CSV table of C-alpha atoms and ligand atoms in Angstrom, one decimal:
chain,number,residue,atom,x,y,z
A,19,UNK,CA,-44.7,25.7,175.0
A,20,UNK,CA,-44.4,25.4,171.2
A,21,UNK,CA,-44.2,28.5,169.1
A,22,UNK,CA,-44.0,28.9,165.3
A,23,UNK,CA,-40.2,29.2,165.8
A,24,UNK,CA,-39.8,26.2,168.1
A,25,UNK,CA,-41.7,23.7,165.9
A,26,UNK,CA,-39.4,20.7,165.3
A,27,UNK,CA,-38.5,21.1,161.6
A,28,UNK,CA,-37.4,17.9,159.9
A,29,UNK,CA,-37.4,18.8,156.2
A,30,UNK,CA,-37.1,15.3,154.9
A,31,UNK,CA,-38.2,16.1,151.3
A,32,UNK,CA,-35.6,18.8,151.1
A,33,UNK,CA,-32.9,16.1,151.8
A,34,UNK,CA,-33.7,14.5,148.4
A,35,UNK,CA,-31.5,15.5,145.4
A,36,UNK,CA,-32.3,18.7,143.4
A,37,UNK,CA,-34.1,16.7,140.7
A,38,UNK,CA,-37.1,16.5,143.0
A,39,UNK,CA,-37.8,20.3,143.5
A,40,UNK,CA,-36.7,23.9,143.0
A,41,UNK,CA,-35.8,25.8,146.1
A,42,UNK,CA,-37.8,29.1,146.1
A,43,UNK,CA,-38.6,32.0,148.4
A,44,UNK,CA,-42.2,33.0,148.9
A,45,UNK,CA,-43.3,36.2,147.3
A,46,UNK,CA,-45.7,37.6,149.9
A,47,UNK,CA,-48.8,39.6,149.0
A,48,UNK,CA,-48.9,43.2,150.2
A,49,UNK,CA,-50.3,43.8,153.7
A,50,UNK,CA,-51.1,40.2,154.4
A,51,UNK,CA,-53.4,39.7,157.3
A,52,UNK,CA,-54.9,36.9,159.2
A,53,UNK,CA,-58.5,36.2,158.2
A,54,UNK,CA,-59.1,33.0,160.1
A,55,UNK,CA,-57.1,30.5,162.1
A,56,UNK,CA,-58.3,27.0,163.0
A,57,UNK,CA,-57.6,26.4,166.7
A,58,UNK,CA,-58.1,22.6,166.4
A,59,UNK,CA,-55.4,22.4,163.7
A,60,UNK,CA,-53.1,24.5,165.8
A,61,UNK,CA,-53.7,21.9,168.6
A,62,UNK,CA,-52.9,19.1,166.2
A,63,UNK,CA,-49.6,20.6,165.5
A,64,UNK,CA,-48.9,21.1,169.2
A,65,UNK,CA,-48.8,24.9,168.9
A,66,UNK,CA,-49.4,26.9,172.1
A,67,UNK,CA,-52.8,28.6,172.1
A,68,UNK,CA,-51.1,32.0,172.6
A,69,UNK,CA,-49.6,31.6,169.1
A,70,UNK,CA,-53.1,32.2,167.7
A,71,UNK,CA,-53.1,35.7,169.0
A,72,UNK,CA,-49.7,36.8,167.6
A,73,UNK,CA,-49.8,40.0,165.6
A,74,UNK,CA,-46.9,38.8,163.4
A,75,UNK,CA,-48.5,35.5,162.5
A,76,UNK,CA,-49.6,36.5,159.0
A,77,UNK,CA,-46.2,38.0,158.2
A,78,UNK,CA,-44.3,34.9,159.3
A,79,UNK,CA,-46.6,32.4,157.6
A,80,UNK,CA,-46.7,34.3,154.3
A,81,UNK,CA,-42.9,34.7,154.2
A,82,UNK,CA,-42.9,38.5,154.7
A,83,UNK,CA,-40.9,37.8,157.8
A,84,UNK,CA,-38.3,35.0,158.3
A,85,UNK,CA,-39.6,31.7,159.7
A,86,UNK,CA,-36.7,29.9,161.1
A,87,UNK,CA,-36.6,26.2,160.2
A,88,UNK,CA,-38.5,26.5,156.9
A,89,UNK,CA,-36.7,25.8,153.6
A,90,UNK,CA,-39.3,26.6,151.0
A,91,UNK,CA,-39.3,24.6,147.7
A,92,UNK,CA,-41.6,23.9,144.8
A,93,UNK,CA,-42.1,20.2,144.2
A,94,UNK,CA,-42.0,18.9,140.6
A,95,UNK,CA,-44.5,16.5,139.3
A,96,UNK,CA,-46.6,15.5,136.3
A,97,UNK,CA,-49.9,13.9,135.8
A,98,UNK,CA,-52.8,12.8,133.7
A,99,UNK,CA,-55.3,15.7,133.4
A,100,UNK,CA,-58.7,14.6,132.0
A,101,UNK,CA,-57.1,11.5,130.6
A,102,UNK,CA,-54.2,13.3,128.9
A,103,UNK,CA,-50.6,13.1,130.1
A,104,UNK,CA,-49.1,16.5,131.0
A,105,UNK,CA,-45.4,16.4,131.8
A,106,UNK,CA,-45.2,20.0,133.0
A,107,UNK,CA,-46.8,20.2,136.4
A,108,UNK,CA,-45.6,20.9,139.9
A,109,UNK,CA,-46.2,23.4,142.6
A,110,UNK,CA,-47.2,26.3,140.4
A,111,UNK,CA,-48.7,28.4,143.1
A,112,UNK,CA,-47.7,26.8,146.4
A,113,UNK,CA,-44.5,26.0,148.2
A,114,UNK,CA,-43.6,23.2,150.6
A,115,UNK,CA,-42.2,25.4,153.5
A,116,UNK,CA,-40.9,22.4,155.4
A,117,UNK,CA,-41.9,19.5,157.5
A,118,UNK,CA,-42.4,19.2,161.2
A,119,UNK,CA,-42.3,16.4,163.7
A,120,UNK,CA,-45.2,16.8,166.1
A,121,UNK,CA,-46.9,14.6,168.7
A,122,UNK,CA,-49.5,13.8,165.9
A,123,UNK,CA,-46.8,12.8,163.4
A,124,UNK,CA,-44.8,14.3,160.5
A,125,UNK,CA,-46.7,17.1,158.8
A,126,UNK,CA,-46.0,19.1,155.6
A,127,UNK,CA,-46.4,22.8,155.9
A,128,UNK,CA,-47.5,24.1,152.5
A,129,UNK,CA,-48.3,27.7,151.6
A,130,UNK,CA,-50.8,27.9,148.7
A,131,UNK,CA,-51.0,31.1,146.7
A,132,UNK,CA,-47.4,32.0,147.4
A,133,UNK,CA,-46.4,33.3,144.0
A,134,UNK,CA,-44.9,32.1,140.7
A,135,UNK,CA,-42.6,29.1,140.5
A,136,UNK,CA,-40.9,27.4,137.5
A,137,UNK,CA,-44.0,25.2,137.4
A,138,UNK,CA,-46.5,28.1,137.1
A,139,UNK,CA,-46.8,27.8,133.3
A,140,UNK,CA,-49.2,30.6,132.3
A,141,UNK,CA,-50.6,31.1,135.8
A,142,UNK,CA,-49.9,34.0,138.2
A,143,UNK,CA,-49.0,31.8,141.1
A,144,UNK,CA,-51.9,33.2,143.2
A,145,UNK,CA,-55.1,31.8,144.6
A,146,UNK,CA,-58.3,33.8,145.1
A,147,UNK,CA,-60.2,34.2,148.4
A,148,UNK,CA,-63.2,32.3,147.0
A,149,UNK,CA,-61.3,29.1,146.3
A,150,UNK,CA,-59.0,29.4,149.3
A,151,UNK,CA,-61.9,29.6,151.6
A,152,UNK,CA,-63.6,26.7,149.9
A,153,UNK,CA,-60.5,24.6,150.5
A,154,UNK,CA,-60.1,25.9,154.1
A,155,UNK,CA,-63.7,24.9,155.0
A,156,UNK,CA,-63.8,21.6,153.0
A,157,UNK,CA,-60.6,20.2,154.5
A,158,UNK,CA,-62.1,20.8,158.0
A,159,UNK,CA,-65.4,19.3,156.9
A,160,UNK,CA,-63.6,16.1,155.6
A,161,UNK,CA,-61.5,15.8,158.8
A,162,UNK,CA,-64.6,16.3,160.9
A,163,UNK,CA,-66.1,13.3,159.1
A,164,UNK,CA,-63.0,11.3,159.9
A,165,UNK,CA,-61.8,11.0,156.3
A,166,UNK,CA,-58.1,11.4,155.5
A,167,UNK,CA,-57.4,14.8,154.2
A,168,UNK,CA,-55.1,17.8,154.1
A,169,UNK,CA,-56.1,20.5,156.6
A,170,UNK,CA,-55.4,24.2,156.8
A,171,UNK,CA,-54.0,26.1,159.8
A,172,UNK,CA,-55.0,29.5,158.6
A,173,UNK,CA,-56.4,31.7,155.9
A,174,UNK,CA,-54.6,34.9,155.0
A,175,UNK,CA,-56.1,37.9,153.1
A,176,UNK,CA,-54.6,40.9,151.3
A,177,UNK,CA,-55.9,44.0,149.6
A,178,UNK,CA,-54.3,42.7,146.4
A,179,UNK,CA,-56.6,41.4,143.7
A,180,UNK,CA,-56.0,39.0,140.9
A,181,UNK,CA,-57.8,38.5,137.5
A,182,UNK,CA,-60.0,35.5,137.0
A,183,UNK,CA,-63.5,35.8,135.4
A,184,UNK,CA,-63.6,39.0,137.4
A,185,UNK,CA,-61.0,40.8,139.6
A,186,UNK,CA,-61.0,39.0,142.9
A,187,UNK,CA,-59.3,39.3,146.2
A,188,UNK,CA,-56.2,37.2,146.6
A,189,UNK,CA,-55.6,34.9,149.5
A,190,UNK,CA,-53.4,32.2,150.9
A,191,UNK,CA,-53.8,29.2,153.1
A,192,UNK,CA,-51.2,27.4,155.1
A,193,UNK,CA,-52.1,23.9,154.3
A,194,UNK,CA,-50.9,20.9,156.3
A,195,UNK,CA,-50.9,17.2,155.3
A,196,UNK,CA,-48.9,14.2,156.3
A,197,UNK,CA,-47.7,14.2,152.7
A,198,UNK,CA,-48.3,16.1,149.5
A,199,UNK,CA,-46.9,13.3,147.4
A,200,UNK,CA,-49.1,12.6,144.4
A,201,UNK,CA,-49.4,9.8,141.8
A,202,UNK,CA,-47.9,12.4,139.4
A,203,UNK,CA,-44.6,12.5,141.3
A,204,UNK,CA,-44.0,9.0,140.1
A,205,UNK,CA,-45.3,9.6,136.6
A,206,UNK,CA,-42.8,12.5,136.3
A,207,UNK,CA,-39.8,10.3,136.8
A,208,UNK,CA,-41.2,7.3,134.8
A,209,UNK,CA,-42.0,9.3,131.7
A,210,UNK,CA,-38.5,10.9,131.9
A,211,UNK,CA,-37.0,7.4,132.2
A,212,UNK,CA,-35.3,8.5,135.4
A,213,UNK,CA,-35.7,5.1,137.1
A,214,UNK,CA,-33.1,5.7,139.7
A,215,UNK,CA,-35.1,8.7,141.0
A,216,UNK,CA,-38.2,6.7,140.7
A,217,UNK,CA,-36.8,4.1,143.1
A,218,UNK,CA,-35.4,6.9,145.3
A,219,UNK,CA,-38.9,8.3,145.6
A,220,UNK,CA,-40.3,4.9,146.6
A,221,UNK,CA,-37.5,4.5,149.1
A,222,UNK,CA,-38.3,7.9,150.5
A,223,UNK,CA,-42.0,7.0,151.0
A,224,UNK,CA,-41.2,3.7,152.6
A,225,UNK,CA,-38.6,5.2,155.0
A,226,UNK,CA,-40.6,8.1,156.2
A,227,UNK,CA,-44.3,7.0,155.9
A,228,UNK,CA,-44.5,3.2,155.8
A,229,UNK,CA,-41.4,1.8,157.5
A,230,UNK,CA,-43.1,-1.4,158.4
A,231,UNK,CA,-43.3,-2.3,154.7
A,232,UNK,CA,-39.5,-2.4,154.6
A,233,UNK,CA,-39.7,-5.7,156.6
A,234,UNK,CA,-41.5,-7.4,153.7
A,235,UNK,CA,-39.8,-9.4,151.0
A,236,UNK,CA,-40.7,-6.9,148.3
A,237,UNK,CA,-41.2,-3.5,149.7
A,238,UNK,CA,-42.0,-1.8,146.4
A,239,UNK,CA,-44.8,-4.3,145.7
A,240,UNK,CA,-46.1,-3.9,149.2
A,241,UNK,CA,-46.1,-0.1,148.8
A,242,UNK,CA,-48.1,-0.2,145.6
A,243,UNK,CA,-50.6,-2.6,147.2
A,244,UNK,CA,-50.9,-0.2,150.1
A,245,UNK,CA,-51.6,2.7,147.8
A,246,UNK,CA,-54.3,0.7,146.1
A,247,UNK,CA,-56.0,-0.2,149.4
A,248,UNK,CA,-55.8,3.3,150.7
A,249,UNK,CA,-57.2,4.7,147.5
A,250,UNK,CA,-60.1,2.2,147.5
A,251,UNK,CA,-60.9,3.1,151.1
A,252,UNK,CA,-60.8,6.8,150.3
A,253,UNK,CA,-63.2,6.4,147.4
A,254,UNK,CA,-65.5,4.4,149.6
A,255,UNK,CA,-65.4,7.1,152.2
A,256,UNK,CA,-66.1,9.9,149.7
A,257,UNK,CA,-69.0,7.9,148.1
A,258,UNK,CA,-70.6,7.2,151.5
A,259,UNK,CA,-70.7,10.8,152.5
A,260,UNK,CA,-71.8,12.0,149.0
A,261,UNK,CA,-68.5,13.9,148.3
A,262,UNK,CA,-67.4,14.4,144.7
A,263,UNK,CA,-64.0,15.8,143.8
A,264,UNK,CA,-64.2,17.9,140.8
A,265,UNK,CA,-60.7,17.3,139.3
A,266,UNK,CA,-59.6,13.8,139.9
A,267,UNK,CA,-56.5,14.1,137.8
A,268,UNK,CA,-53.5,12.0,138.8
A,269,UNK,CA,-51.6,15.1,140.0
A,270,UNK,CA,-54.4,15.6,142.5
A,271,UNK,CA,-54.3,12.0,143.8
A,272,UNK,CA,-52.5,11.6,147.0
A,273,UNK,CA,-50.1,8.7,147.1
A,274,UNK,CA,-51.0,8.0,150.7
A,275,UNK,CA,-54.8,8.2,150.4
A,276,UNK,CA,-55.5,11.7,151.6
A,277,UNK,CA,-58.0,14.1,150.0
A,278,UNK,CA,-55.9,16.8,148.3
A,279,UNK,CA,-56.5,19.9,146.2
A,280,UNK,CA,-60.1,20.9,146.8
A,281,UNK,CA,-61.3,22.8,143.8
A,282,UNK,CA,-64.8,22.6,142.4
A,283,UNK,CA,-65.9,19.8,144.8
A,284,UNK,CA,-69.4,19.2,146.1
A,285,UNK,CA,-71.0,17.5,149.1
A,286,UNK,CA,-74.3,16.4,147.7
A,287,UNK,CA,-77.6,17.9,148.6
A,288,UNK,CA,-80.2,15.9,146.7
A,289,UNK,CA,-79.0,12.3,145.9
A,290,UNK,CA,-77.9,12.6,142.3
A,291,UNK,CA,-75.6,9.8,141.1
A,292,UNK,CA,-74.6,11.7,137.9
A,293,UNK,CA,-73.7,14.9,139.8
A,294,UNK,CA,-70.9,16.8,138.1
A,295,UNK,CA,-69.4,19.3,140.6
A,296,UNK,CA,-67.0,21.0,138.1
A,297,UNK,CA,-68.7,23.3,135.7
A,298,UNK,CA,-65.8,22.9,133.2
A,299,UNK,CA,-66.1,19.0,133.2
A,300,UNK,CA,-68.6,19.0,130.3
A,301,UNK,CA,-68.2,15.3,129.6
A,302,UNK,CA,-68.8,14.3,133.2
A,303,UNK,CA,-65.5,12.4,133.5
A,304,UNK,CA,-65.5,13.2,137.2
A,305,UNK,CA,-69.2,12.8,137.9
A,306,UNK,CA,-70.0,11.3,141.3
A,307,UNK,CA,-70.9,7.9,140.1
A,308,UNK,CA,-67.7,7.6,138.0
A,309,UNK,CA,-65.3,8.5,140.8
A,310,UNK,CA,-64.6,5.0,142.1
A,311,UNK,CA,-63.7,3.7,138.6
A,312,UNK,CA,-61.8,6.9,137.8
A,313,UNK,CA,-59.6,6.1,140.9
A,314,UNK,CA,-58.9,2.7,139.4
A,315,UNK,CA,-58.0,4.4,136.0
A,316,UNK,CA,-55.6,6.6,138.0
A,317,UNK,CA,-54.2,3.7,139.8
A,318,UNK,CA,-53.6,2.1,136.5
A,319,UNK,CA,-51.6,5.1,135.4
A,320,UNK,CA,-49.6,4.8,138.7
A,321,UNK,CA,-49.0,1.1,138.1
A,322,UNK,CA,-47.7,1.9,134.7
A,323,UNK,CA,-45.2,4.3,136.2
A,324,UNK,CA,-44.4,1.7,138.8
A,325,UNK,CA,-43.4,-0.9,136.1
A,326,UNK,CA,-39.6,-0.3,136.4
A,327,UNK,CA,-39.9,-1.2,140.1
A,328,UNK,CA,-41.6,-4.6,139.8
A,329,UNK,CA,-42.9,-7.5,137.7
A,330,UNK,CA,-45.9,-7.1,135.5
A,331,UNK,CA,-47.8,-9.8,137.3
A,332,UNK,CA,-47.4,-7.8,140.6
A,333,UNK,CA,-48.9,-4.8,139.0
A,334,UNK,CA,-51.9,-6.8,137.8
A,335,UNK,CA,-52.4,-8.4,141.2
A,336,UNK,CA,-52.1,-5.0,143.0
A,337,UNK,CA,-54.8,-3.5,140.7
A,338,UNK,CA,-57.0,-6.5,141.1
A,339,UNK,CA,-57.2,-5.8,144.9
A,340,UNK,CA,-59.0,-2.5,144.2
A,341,UNK,CA,-62.5,-3.6,143.4
A,342,UNK,CA,-63.1,-6.1,146.2
A,343,UNK,CA,-61.6,-3.6,148.7
A,344,UNK,CA,-63.7,-0.7,147.4
A,345,UNK,CA,-66.9,-2.8,147.5
A,346,UNK,CA,-66.4,-4.2,151.0
A,347,UNK,CA,-65.2,-0.8,152.4
A,348,UNK,CA,-68.2,1.0,150.8
A,349,UNK,CA,-70.7,-1.6,152.0
A,350,UNK,CA,-69.4,-1.5,155.5
A,351,UNK,CA,-69.7,2.3,155.6
A,352,UNK,CA,-73.2,2.2,154.2
A,353,UNK,CA,-74.3,-0.5,156.7
A,354,UNK,CA,-72.9,1.7,159.4
A,355,UNK,CA,-75.1,4.5,158.1
A,356,UNK,CA,-78.1,2.2,158.2
A,357,UNK,CA,-77.2,1.0,161.7
A,358,UNK,CA,-76.6,-2.6,160.6
A,359,UNK,CA,-73.8,-4.2,162.5
A,360,UNK,CA,-74.1,-7.8,161.2
A,361,UNK,CA,-73.3,-8.8,157.6
A,362,UNK,CA,-76.1,-10.4,155.6
A,363,UNK,CA,-76.1,-11.8,152.1
A,364,UNK,CA,-78.9,-9.5,150.9
A,365,UNK,CA,-77.3,-6.3,152.2
A,366,UNK,CA,-75.9,-5.2,148.9
A,367,UNK,CA,-79.4,-5.3,147.4
A,368,UNK,CA,-80.8,-3.4,150.3
A,369,UNK,CA,-78.3,-0.6,149.8
A,370,UNK,CA,-78.8,-0.6,146.0
A,371,UNK,CA,-82.6,-0.5,146.3
A,372,UNK,CA,-82.4,2.4,148.7
A,373,UNK,CA,-80.1,4.4,146.5
A,374,UNK,CA,-82.3,3.7,143.4
A,375,UNK,CA,-85.3,5.0,145.2
A,376,UNK,CA,-83.4,8.0,146.6
A,377,UNK,CA,-82.2,9.0,143.1
A,378,UNK,CA,-85.7,8.7,141.6
A,379,UNK,CA,-87.3,10.6,144.4
A,380,UNK,CA,-84.8,13.5,144.8
A,381,UNK,CA,-84.2,12.7,148.4
A,382,UNK,CA,-81.8,15.0,150.3
A,383,UNK,CA,-78.8,12.7,151.1
A,384,UNK,CA,-77.6,14.1,154.4
A,385,UNK,CA,-81.0,15.0,155.8
A,386,UNK,CA,-82.4,11.5,155.0
A,387,UNK,CA,-79.7,9.6,156.8
A,388,UNK,CA,-79.7,11.9,159.8
A,389,UNK,CA,-83.5,11.6,160.0
A,390,UNK,CA,-83.1,7.8,159.6
A,391,UNK,CA,-81.3,7.7,163.0
A,392,UNK,CA,-84.6,8.4,164.6
A,393,UNK,CA,-86.6,5.7,162.8
A,394,UNK,CA,-87.7,2.8,164.9
A,395,UNK,CA,-90.6,1.3,162.9
A,396,UNK,CA,-93.1,1.7,165.7
A,397,UNK,CA,-93.6,5.4,166.3
A,398,UNK,CA,-94.5,7.7,163.4
A,399,UNK,CA,-91.4,8.9,161.4
A,400,UNK,CA,-91.7,12.6,160.9
A,401,UNK,CA,-89.4,12.7,157.9
A,402,UNK,CA,-91.8,10.6,155.9
A,403,UNK,CA,-93.9,13.8,155.4
A,404,UNK,CA,-91.0,15.5,153.6
A,405,UNK,CA,-90.7,12.8,151.0
A,406,UNK,CA,-91.9,13.3,147.5
A,407,UNK,CA,-92.4,9.5,147.0
A,408,UNK,CA,-93.4,8.0,150.4
A,409,UNK,CA,-94.6,4.8,148.7
A,410,UNK,CA,-91.0,4.0,147.6
A,411,UNK,CA,-90.0,4.6,151.2
A,412,UNK,CA,-92.8,2.4,152.5
A,413,UNK,CA,-91.7,-0.5,150.3
A,414,UNK,CA,-88.0,-0.2,151.2
A,415,UNK,CA,-88.6,0.4,154.9
A,416,UNK,CA,-90.4,-2.9,155.2
A,417,UNK,CA,-87.3,-4.7,154.1
A,418,UNK,CA,-85.2,-2.5,156.3
A,419,UNK,CA,-87.4,-3.3,159.3
A,420,UNK,CA,-87.0,-7.0,158.8
A,421,UNK,CA,-83.3,-6.5,158.5
A,422,UNK,CA,-83.2,-4.5,161.7
A,423,UNK,CA,-84.9,-7.4,163.5
A,424,UNK,CA,-81.9,-9.6,162.7
A,425,UNK,CA,-79.6,-7.2,164.7
A,426,UNK,CA,-78.8,-7.9,168.3
A,427,UNK,CA,-78.4,-4.3,169.6
A,428,UNK,CA,-81.0,-2.3,171.3
A,429,UNK,CA,-82.7,0.4,169.4
A,430,UNK,CA,-81.3,3.3,171.5
A,431,UNK,CA,-77.8,1.8,171.0
A,432,UNK,CA,-78.2,1.5,167.3
A,433,UNK,CA,-79.6,5.1,167.0
A,434,UNK,CA,-76.6,6.4,169.0
A,435,UNK,CA,-74.2,4.6,166.7
A,436,UNK,CA,-76.0,6.0,163.6
A,437,UNK,CA,-75.8,9.5,164.9
A,438,UNK,CA,-72.1,9.1,165.2
A,439,UNK,CA,-71.7,8.3,161.5
A,440,UNK,CA,-74.5,10.3,159.8
A,441,UNK,CA,-73.5,13.9,160.1
A,442,UNK,CA,-76.0,16.6,160.9
A,443,UNK,CA,-73.8,19.2,159.3
A,444,UNK,CA,-72.3,18.9,155.9
A,445,UNK,CA,-70.5,21.6,153.9
A,446,UNK,CA,-73.1,22.1,151.3
A,447,UNK,CA,-72.1,24.4,148.4
A,448,UNK,CA,-74.6,27.1,149.4
A,449,UNK,CA,-73.1,27.3,152.9
A,450,UNK,CA,-69.7,27.7,151.5
A,451,UNK,CA,-71.0,30.3,149.1
A,452,UNK,CA,-72.6,32.3,151.9
A,453,UNK,CA,-69.3,32.3,153.8
A,454,UNK,CA,-67.4,33.4,150.7
A,455,UNK,CA,-69.8,36.4,150.1
A,456,UNK,CA,-69.5,37.4,153.7
A,457,UNK,CA,-65.7,37.0,153.7
A,458,UNK,CA,-65.4,39.2,150.5
A,459,UNK,CA,-67.2,41.9,152.5
A,460,UNK,CA,-64.7,41.4,155.3
A,461,UNK,CA,-67.0,39.5,157.6
A,462,UNK,CA,-65.6,36.2,158.8
A,463,UNK,CA,-68.5,35.2,161.2
A,464,UNK,CA,-70.0,32.7,158.8
A,465,UNK,CA,-66.6,31.0,158.4
A,466,UNK,CA,-66.2,30.9,162.1
A,467,UNK,CA,-69.6,29.3,162.6
A,468,UNK,CA,-69.0,26.8,159.8
A,469,UNK,CA,-65.6,25.7,161.2
A,470,UNK,CA,-67.2,25.3,164.6
A,471,UNK,CA,-70.0,23.1,163.2
A,472,UNK,CA,-67.9,21.1,160.8
A,473,UNK,CA,-65.4,20.3,163.5
A,474,UNK,CA,-68.2,18.3,165.3
A,475,UNK,CA,-70.6,17.6,162.5
A,476,UNK,CA,-72.3,14.7,164.4
A,477,UNK,CA,-73.3,16.8,167.4
A,478,UNK,CA,-76.7,18.4,167.6
A,479,UNK,CA,-75.8,22.1,167.9
A,480,UNK,CA,-79.5,22.9,168.4
A,481,UNK,CA,-79.0,26.6,167.9
A,482,UNK,CA,-77.8,26.0,164.4
A,483,UNK,CA,-80.5,23.8,162.9
A,484,UNK,CA,-80.7,26.1,159.9
A,485,UNK,CA,-77.2,25.1,158.9
A,486,UNK,CA,-78.4,21.5,158.5
A,487,UNK,CA,-81.2,22.4,156.1
A,488,UNK,CA,-81.2,21.6,152.3
A,489,UNK,CA,-80.3,24.5,150.1
A,490,UNK,CA,-82.7,27.4,149.3
A,491,UNK,CA,-83.6,27.7,145.6
A,492,UNK,CA,-80.6,30.0,144.8
A,493,UNK,CA,-78.2,27.5,146.4
A,494,UNK,CA,-79.1,24.5,144.3
A,495,UNK,CA,-76.7,23.6,141.5
A,496,UNK,CA,-74.3,26.5,142.0
A,497,UNK,CA,-71.8,26.6,139.1
A,498,UNK,CA,-68.4,26.0,140.6
A,499,UNK,CA,-65.7,26.6,138.0
A,500,UNK,CA,-62.1,25.3,137.8
A,501,UNK,CA,-60.7,28.8,137.9
A,502,UNK,CA,-59.3,29.4,141.3
B,11,AMP,P1,-55.1,22.1,140.0
B,11,AMP,O1,-55.9,21.3,139.0
B,11,AMP,O2,-55.7,23.3,140.6
B,11,AMP,O3,-54.6,21.2,141.1
B,11,AMP,O4,-53.8,22.7,139.3
B,11,AMP,C1,-53.1,22.0,138.2
B,11,AMP,C2,-51.7,22.6,138.0
B,11,AMP,O5,-51.8,24.0,137.6
B,11,AMP,C3,-50.8,22.5,139.2
B,11,AMP,O6,-49.5,22.3,138.7
B,11,AMP,C4,-50.9,23.9,139.8
B,11,AMP,O7,-49.8,24.3,140.6
B,11,AMP,C5,-51.1,24.8,138.5
B,11,AMP,N1,-51.8,26.0,138.8
B,11,AMP,C6,-53.2,26.2,139.0
B,11,AMP,N2,-53.5,27.4,139.2
B,11,AMP,C7,-52.4,28.2,139.1
B,11,AMP,C8,-52.0,29.6,139.1
B,11,AMP,N3,-53.0,30.5,139.3
B,11,AMP,N4,-50.8,29.9,138.9
B,11,AMP,C9,-49.8,29.0,138.7
B,11,AMP,N5,-50.0,27.7,138.6
B,11,AMP,C10,-51.3,27.3,138.8
B,12,MG,MG1,-53.5,20.2,142.0
């Protein structure tokens, strides 16, 4: 039986020299209490189910009570924010409590909203309930979709409030991820010309996360190549599910290809390529249709920081691997959504034509693909009646039908596979907003329902059809700001 105390702590980041972090104690909020705990995350960590019921859980996790094995620290990093280099970043409102070995691998335990650190700049070191809950839900949604991401074990509340545009309740989440290393960790040492630490960081990543690459002739080159490939795959995954990250700064880019730092993100409702999920991103730098190329821009910044570790030609070749990998990875995901198993030369055009029509006709992205799972070309397709422009659909679906005929699988088999990759339940902004408003009133039932649905988003859950619906009028284009 594994308890919080008997987790197998193995704080490998803390074994790095002091240049990598500042040791810090958590400053707990008053009367911290547990608002929600994610049982599937607890299972992932191997925690005994009785741990979920502990009355002292919030006190332990928040640092109000000693948690044996933890050695909290604030990581130092830098990053390019909206294209500008900022040397002064780091964990400004979160602490890496420690790392644990579990049957599912090595996990970071990171408490977000834990108080001021040397990297807080002008901030208060706190997080509000609104943004903490958005992160809590989104990370489970992403994990449920099978996309690499941080997760959160629990959400903690407190009577304390903090000032944002209004006074808001403060909260904390205990976030877990295989690693919280960011592109910005490497940029920090590069711009300070601390090349020995730069190499030490790369060695750390290789030793603890990618030991197989140490067998290669040039492990640093192999590591950069791996980061490029993982980033391309992550972008393909985000694009295929209609996810847009609102703040794709290099300090929010995971080195190992996980989704990190959910702020003003969106899972698309209507298919809208130019969607900007961050109200403060006036220029649309991080609009949905720019994310794949912004990731390459960010990789370029990383490659620059990598230059003391390798030859220039290697950097160029690593970056050149991005585009073909992104395109093939994205195409494979989209073909899976369409139920197409074979590869065909005209498939890229088929996908592009579909997306062009969807954008023009304001088609709901998740609903369309879920409904498409029931399309067979012979019986009437109910979703056609919901379309604003059925003539566009009629044209495209003729090509699609021809293409389906080139497949070898039976229709029921294809439909089953499509239902396993076109989710019925997606964390639309309006659903998150409803859960936030309820949570601010002290009612966690919406959160509970959403966590349940998002853990198995491909299942039917027939009692919850309303959670699969497009947003009501008030829930379209909610303004999600950066302040969190
Ligand atoms: P973000 O874009 O939210 O990932 O944050 C960018 C940087 O600002 C990171 O170094 C954060 O730790 C820091 N930060 C954001 N909000 C706060 C806050 N309320 N207090 C202190 N630091 C913060
Ligand atoms: Mg961040």
